[in-house]
Structures are given as structure tokens and as C-alpha cells.
Short mmCIF file of C-alpha atoms in Angstrom, two decimals:
data_model
loop_
_atom_site.label_atom_id
_atom_site.label_comp_id
_atom_site.label_asym_id
_atom_site.label_seq_id
_atom_site.Cartn_x
_atom_site.Cartn_y
_atom_site.Cartn_z
CA UNK A 1 -1.17 -35.41 50.96
CA UNK A 2 0.29 -36.92 47.82
CA UNK A 3 -1.30 -34.60 45.25
CA UNK A 4 1.78 -32.40 44.85
CA UNK A 5 3.99 -35.40 44.14
CA UNK A 6 1.51 -36.79 41.62
CA UNK A 7 1.30 -33.39 39.91
CA UNK A 8 5.09 -33.26 39.62
CA UNK A 9 5.17 -36.70 38.00
CA UNK A 10 2.39 -35.72 35.60
CA UNK A 11 4.24 -32.55 34.57
CA UNK A 12 7.50 -34.44 34.01
CA UNK A 13 5.78 -37.00 31.82
CA UNK A 14 4.26 -34.26 29.67
CA UNK A 15 0.64 -35.02 30.60
CA UNK A 16 -0.10 -31.74 32.31
CA UNK A 17 -1.62 -30.24 29.15
CA UNK A 18 0.40 -27.03 29.55
CA UNK A 19 2.53 -26.66 26.43
CA UNK A 20 4.32 -23.57 27.76
CA UNK A 21 5.48 -25.42 30.86
CA UNK A 22 6.59 -28.40 28.80
CA UNK A 23 8.58 -26.16 26.46
CA UNK A 24 10.33 -24.48 29.38
CA UNK A 25 11.49 -27.87 30.64
CA UNK A 26 13.18 -28.67 27.33
CA UNK A 27 16.14 -26.36 27.03
CA UNK A 28 17.88 -27.71 23.93
CA UNK A 29 17.48 -29.86 20.85
CA UNK A 30 19.52 -32.67 22.38
CA UNK A 31 17.36 -32.86 25.50
CA UNK A 32 14.19 -32.96 23.43
CA UNK A 33 15.45 -36.12 21.75
CA UNK A 34 16.34 -37.88 24.99
CA UNK A 35 16.06 -36.29 28.43
CA UNK A 36 18.12 -39.06 29.99
CA UNK A 37 21.10 -38.75 27.63
CA UNK A 38 22.06 -35.09 27.87
CA UNK A 39 25.30 -34.52 25.95
CA UNK A 40 25.50 -30.74 26.37
CA UNK A 41 28.94 -29.52 27.52
CA UNK A 42 29.23 -28.33 31.10
CA UNK A 43 31.82 -26.68 33.31
CA UNK A 44 32.59 -28.59 36.52
CA UNK A 45 33.49 -27.10 39.89
CA UNK A 46 35.01 -29.89 41.98
CA UNK A 47 34.79 -29.69 45.76
CA UNK A 48 37.71 -32.13 46.04
CA UNK A 49 41.02 -31.40 44.31
CA UNK A 50 41.77 -35.11 44.00
CA UNK A 51 38.58 -35.67 41.98
CA UNK A 52 39.50 -32.83 39.61
CA UNK A 53 43.01 -34.16 39.02
CA UNK A 54 41.72 -37.71 38.53
CA UNK A 55 39.31 -36.58 35.81
CA UNK A 56 42.02 -34.43 34.19
CA UNK A 57 44.40 -37.40 34.05
CA UNK A 58 41.63 -39.58 32.61
CA UNK A 59 40.87 -37.04 29.89
CA UNK A 60 44.56 -36.70 28.97
CA UNK A 61 44.60 -40.41 28.16
CA UNK A 62 41.96 -39.93 25.46
CA UNK A 63 43.38 -39.93 21.95
CA UNK A 64 41.74 -36.67 20.84
CA UNK A 65 42.74 -34.92 24.09
CA UNK A 66 46.36 -36.04 24.10
CA UNK A 67 47.81 -32.74 22.81
CA UNK A 68 45.26 -30.47 24.49
CA UNK A 69 46.22 -27.89 27.10
CA UNK A 70 44.21 -29.23 30.03
CA UNK A 71 44.53 -27.49 33.40
CA UNK A 72 42.90 -27.51 36.81
CA UNK A 73 42.25 -24.01 38.14
CA UNK A 74 41.01 -22.83 41.53
CA UNK A 75 37.88 -20.78 42.23
CA UNK A 76 35.99 -19.57 45.27
CA UNK A 77 32.99 -21.55 46.46
CA UNK A 78 30.85 -18.43 46.15
CA UNK A 79 31.64 -18.04 42.47
CA UNK A 80 31.00 -21.74 41.85
CA UNK A 81 27.60 -21.61 43.53
CA UNK A 82 26.60 -18.41 41.71
CA UNK A 83 27.55 -19.91 38.35
CA UNK A 84 25.87 -23.25 39.02
CA UNK A 85 22.66 -21.57 40.19
CA UNK A 86 21.92 -20.43 36.61
CA UNK A 87 19.90 -23.45 35.51
CA UNK A 88 18.61 -24.26 32.06
CA UNK A 89 20.71 -22.45 29.47
CA UNK A 90 23.50 -21.54 31.88
CA UNK A 91 25.72 -18.50 31.31
CA UNK A 92 27.09 -16.88 28.11
CA UNK A 93 30.51 -18.17 27.11
CA UNK A 94 31.81 -14.96 25.54
CA UNK A 95 31.19 -16.04 21.96
CA UNK A 96 30.51 -13.12 19.63
CA UNK A 97 26.99 -11.92 18.89
CA UNK A 98 25.61 -12.63 15.44
CA UNK A 99 26.01 -9.42 13.40
CA UNK A 100 22.86 -10.08 11.38
CA UNK A 101 20.42 -11.10 14.11
CA UNK A 102 21.99 -9.55 17.21
CA UNK A 103 21.52 -12.83 19.06
CA UNK A 104 23.90 -15.11 20.93
CA UNK A 105 24.71 -18.51 19.54
CA UNK A 106 22.52 -21.34 20.78
CA UNK A 107 23.64 -23.60 23.60
CA UNK A 108 24.32 -26.42 21.15
CA UNK A 109 26.59 -24.08 19.17
CA UNK A 110 28.55 -23.01 22.24
CA UNK A 111 26.82 -19.70 22.97
CA UNK A 112 26.13 -20.58 26.59
CA UNK A 113 27.45 -23.06 29.11
CA UNK A 114 26.05 -24.72 32.20
CA UNK A 115 28.09 -25.02 35.39
CA UNK A 116 27.79 -27.73 38.01
CA UNK A 117 29.25 -28.14 41.50
CA UNK A 118 30.62 -31.68 41.92
CA UNK A 119 30.53 -33.00 45.51
CA UNK A 120 33.52 -34.80 46.96
CA UNK A 121 33.59 -38.45 46.00
CA UNK A 122 35.19 -39.33 49.34
CA UNK A 123 32.47 -37.52 51.28
CA UNK A 124 29.77 -39.28 49.25
CA UNK A 125 31.45 -42.63 50.04
CA UNK A 126 30.94 -42.03 53.74
CA UNK A 127 27.52 -40.43 53.27
CA UNK A 128 26.37 -43.59 51.48
CA UNK A 129 26.72 -45.48 54.77
CA UNK A 130 24.74 -42.98 56.85
CA UNK A 131 21.06 -42.88 57.73
CA UNK A 132 19.21 -40.72 55.23
CA UNK A 133 21.62 -41.57 52.39
CA UNK A 134 18.71 -41.06 49.98
CA UNK A 135 19.20 -37.31 50.43
CA UNK A 136 22.42 -37.52 48.41
CA UNK A 137 21.08 -39.84 45.72
CA UNK A 138 21.96 -43.22 47.23
CA UNK A 139 19.02 -45.51 46.49
CA UNK A 140 20.83 -48.86 46.46
CA UNK A 141 19.49 -51.96 48.19
CA UNK A 142 22.12 -51.58 50.90
CA UNK A 143 24.66 -48.98 52.12
CA UNK A 144 27.51 -51.23 51.02
CA UNK A 145 26.13 -51.35 47.48
CA UNK A 146 26.05 -47.54 47.28
CA UNK A 147 29.52 -47.21 48.77
CA UNK A 148 30.95 -49.79 46.35
CA UNK A 149 29.43 -47.92 43.41
CA UNK A 150 31.13 -44.68 44.44
CA UNK A 151 34.49 -46.48 44.32
CA UNK A 152 34.02 -47.24 40.63
CA UNK A 153 35.30 -45.10 37.73
CA UNK A 154 33.20 -42.11 36.75
CA UNK A 155 31.82 -43.72 33.59
CA UNK A 156 30.58 -46.72 35.58
CA UNK A 157 28.89 -44.46 38.14
CA UNK A 158 27.19 -42.42 35.41
CA UNK A 159 25.99 -45.56 33.61
CA UNK A 160 24.36 -46.83 36.81
CA UNK A 161 22.85 -43.44 37.60
CA UNK A 162 21.44 -43.10 34.09
CA UNK A 163 19.70 -46.44 34.46
CA UNK A 164 18.26 -45.28 37.79
CA UNK A 165 16.99 -42.03 36.24
CA UNK A 166 15.12 -43.98 33.59
CA UNK A 167 13.31 -46.01 36.24
CA UNK A 168 12.76 -43.14 38.70
CA UNK A 169 9.28 -42.11 37.46
CA UNK A 170 7.86 -45.61 37.75
CA UNK A 171 9.49 -46.10 41.14
CA UNK A 172 8.08 -42.81 42.42
CA UNK A 173 4.55 -43.68 41.27
CA UNK A 174 4.85 -47.08 42.91
CA UNK A 175 6.00 -45.57 46.21
CA UNK A 176 3.14 -43.06 46.27
CA UNK A 177 0.62 -45.83 45.59
CA UNK A 178 2.12 -47.95 48.36
CA UNK A 179 2.04 -45.04 50.83
CA UNK A 180 -1.61 -44.33 50.02
CA UNK A 181 -2.52 -47.97 50.52
CA UNK A 182 -0.78 -48.09 53.89
CA UNK A 183 -2.58 -44.93 54.94
CA UNK A 184 -5.95 -46.49 54.07
CA UNK A 185 -5.04 -49.53 56.15
CA UNK A 186 -4.03 -47.33 59.08
CA UNK A 187 -0.38 -48.40 58.85
CA UNK A 188 2.80 -46.33 58.86
CA UNK A 189 5.34 -46.57 56.08
CA UNK A 190 8.92 -47.32 57.10
CA UNK A 191 11.41 -44.44 57.51
CA UNK A 192 13.36 -45.69 54.50
CA UNK A 193 10.29 -45.75 52.27
CA UNK A 194 9.28 -42.28 53.44
CA UNK A 195 12.73 -40.88 52.65
CA UNK A 196 12.75 -42.48 49.21
CA UNK A 197 9.34 -41.01 48.46
CA UNK A 198 10.21 -37.53 49.74
CA UNK A 199 13.57 -37.44 47.96
CA UNK A 200 12.45 -39.15 44.76
CA UNK A 201 13.93 -36.25 42.76
CA UNK A 202 17.41 -37.40 43.87
CA UNK A 203 17.10 -40.92 42.43
CA UNK A 204 19.68 -41.24 39.68
CA UNK A 205 21.51 -38.10 40.82
CA UNK A 206 24.81 -37.71 42.68
CA UNK A 207 25.16 -35.44 45.73
#
């Protein structure tokens, strides 16, 4: 029952023994150094206009972005989903092909760009108070704790989520062990524990 989850943990930790699979999971030099601190540039598709404008205003206050031409443009949801569905190296940015090698620039050099769809912060605030909040990455001790976190600035949210991602593997292994022990004892795990085990991949994520 829990073999698939254990196999996923083993593959993530690099103990699967399959070098090809491990190499496919590491898409850039930066991620190889630290999977939890991914500094690759991304393009964001915001579901909520207010979230997009808030981030734009925050970026304009940065010293090196003060004189930059920063705009918020509109796009269809279909285009956003199609772009964001290209995982890993993302999509080409339009940078010229190297004349000598005939290859695109690497991701770290700006040859390709990842796209992400950003869920509405207001919708996540209400979702954090609903049953099954683990499905959208809310793993706090209480609904109020998750809702309060989503009211914080973006850098505070990301700092908390990064800490949760670092602890997610250990937490997942602990939940699987607990579920197996309850099964041996003929007991049922609580609905909350079951959701957290089934949606362990969402711990440390948003939306």
C-alpha cells in the first residue's frame, strides 16, 4: 500500500541507484547545488490582478529596478497553462542560437525560461480555512495559522515554505511509518493524517 510513496522518497533522495533518472531531475547547475534554493528566473502568470500589481509595486521599490520599464500585461488562461505545463527547462526565450555550435544558450544564461501560474492569494486565504486545505499546500498546525501566513508579504511566505520543503522528506517518511503502524494495530489513521500523507508533495508549495 505504501510502496509507491516509499519509492518516490527514495528517488528524490538519490538512493534509487538510477543515475539517468537522477540526472533528469536536476535541470540546471544551480539546482544541483541546492534543490531547495532555486534562483532560476521564471515568468509568472497571476490569476489575480491585485497580486500582480502588488508584486510590480514591490519590485519598483528596489534600487536596481527603480528605472526599469516594468509592466503588467494580460494573457489568456489557456496560454498561461500551456506555457506553465513545460516543466524542467521551460520554453526558449528567443535568444539567438550559437553560430559555432548551433545550440541554444543554457537556462542559466537565459536561453530558456520557466513559466508558473500563480493562484490568487485571496482564494488561498479562504482555502486555508477549508477541510482538505492540505491539497493547496496548507500544512500548518491550524487553519488560522495558514490563513495568517498568507496575509504576510511574499518574501515571508516563501521563507516559511522553503523551511517546510526542507523538512518535507522527513515528515513524509514519518507519516508513512505511522500509517503502517496503525494498520498493523488494526486502527484507522485520522482524515487529516491521511490527507497529509497523500498530498505530501504539496508540503512547502503554494496552490
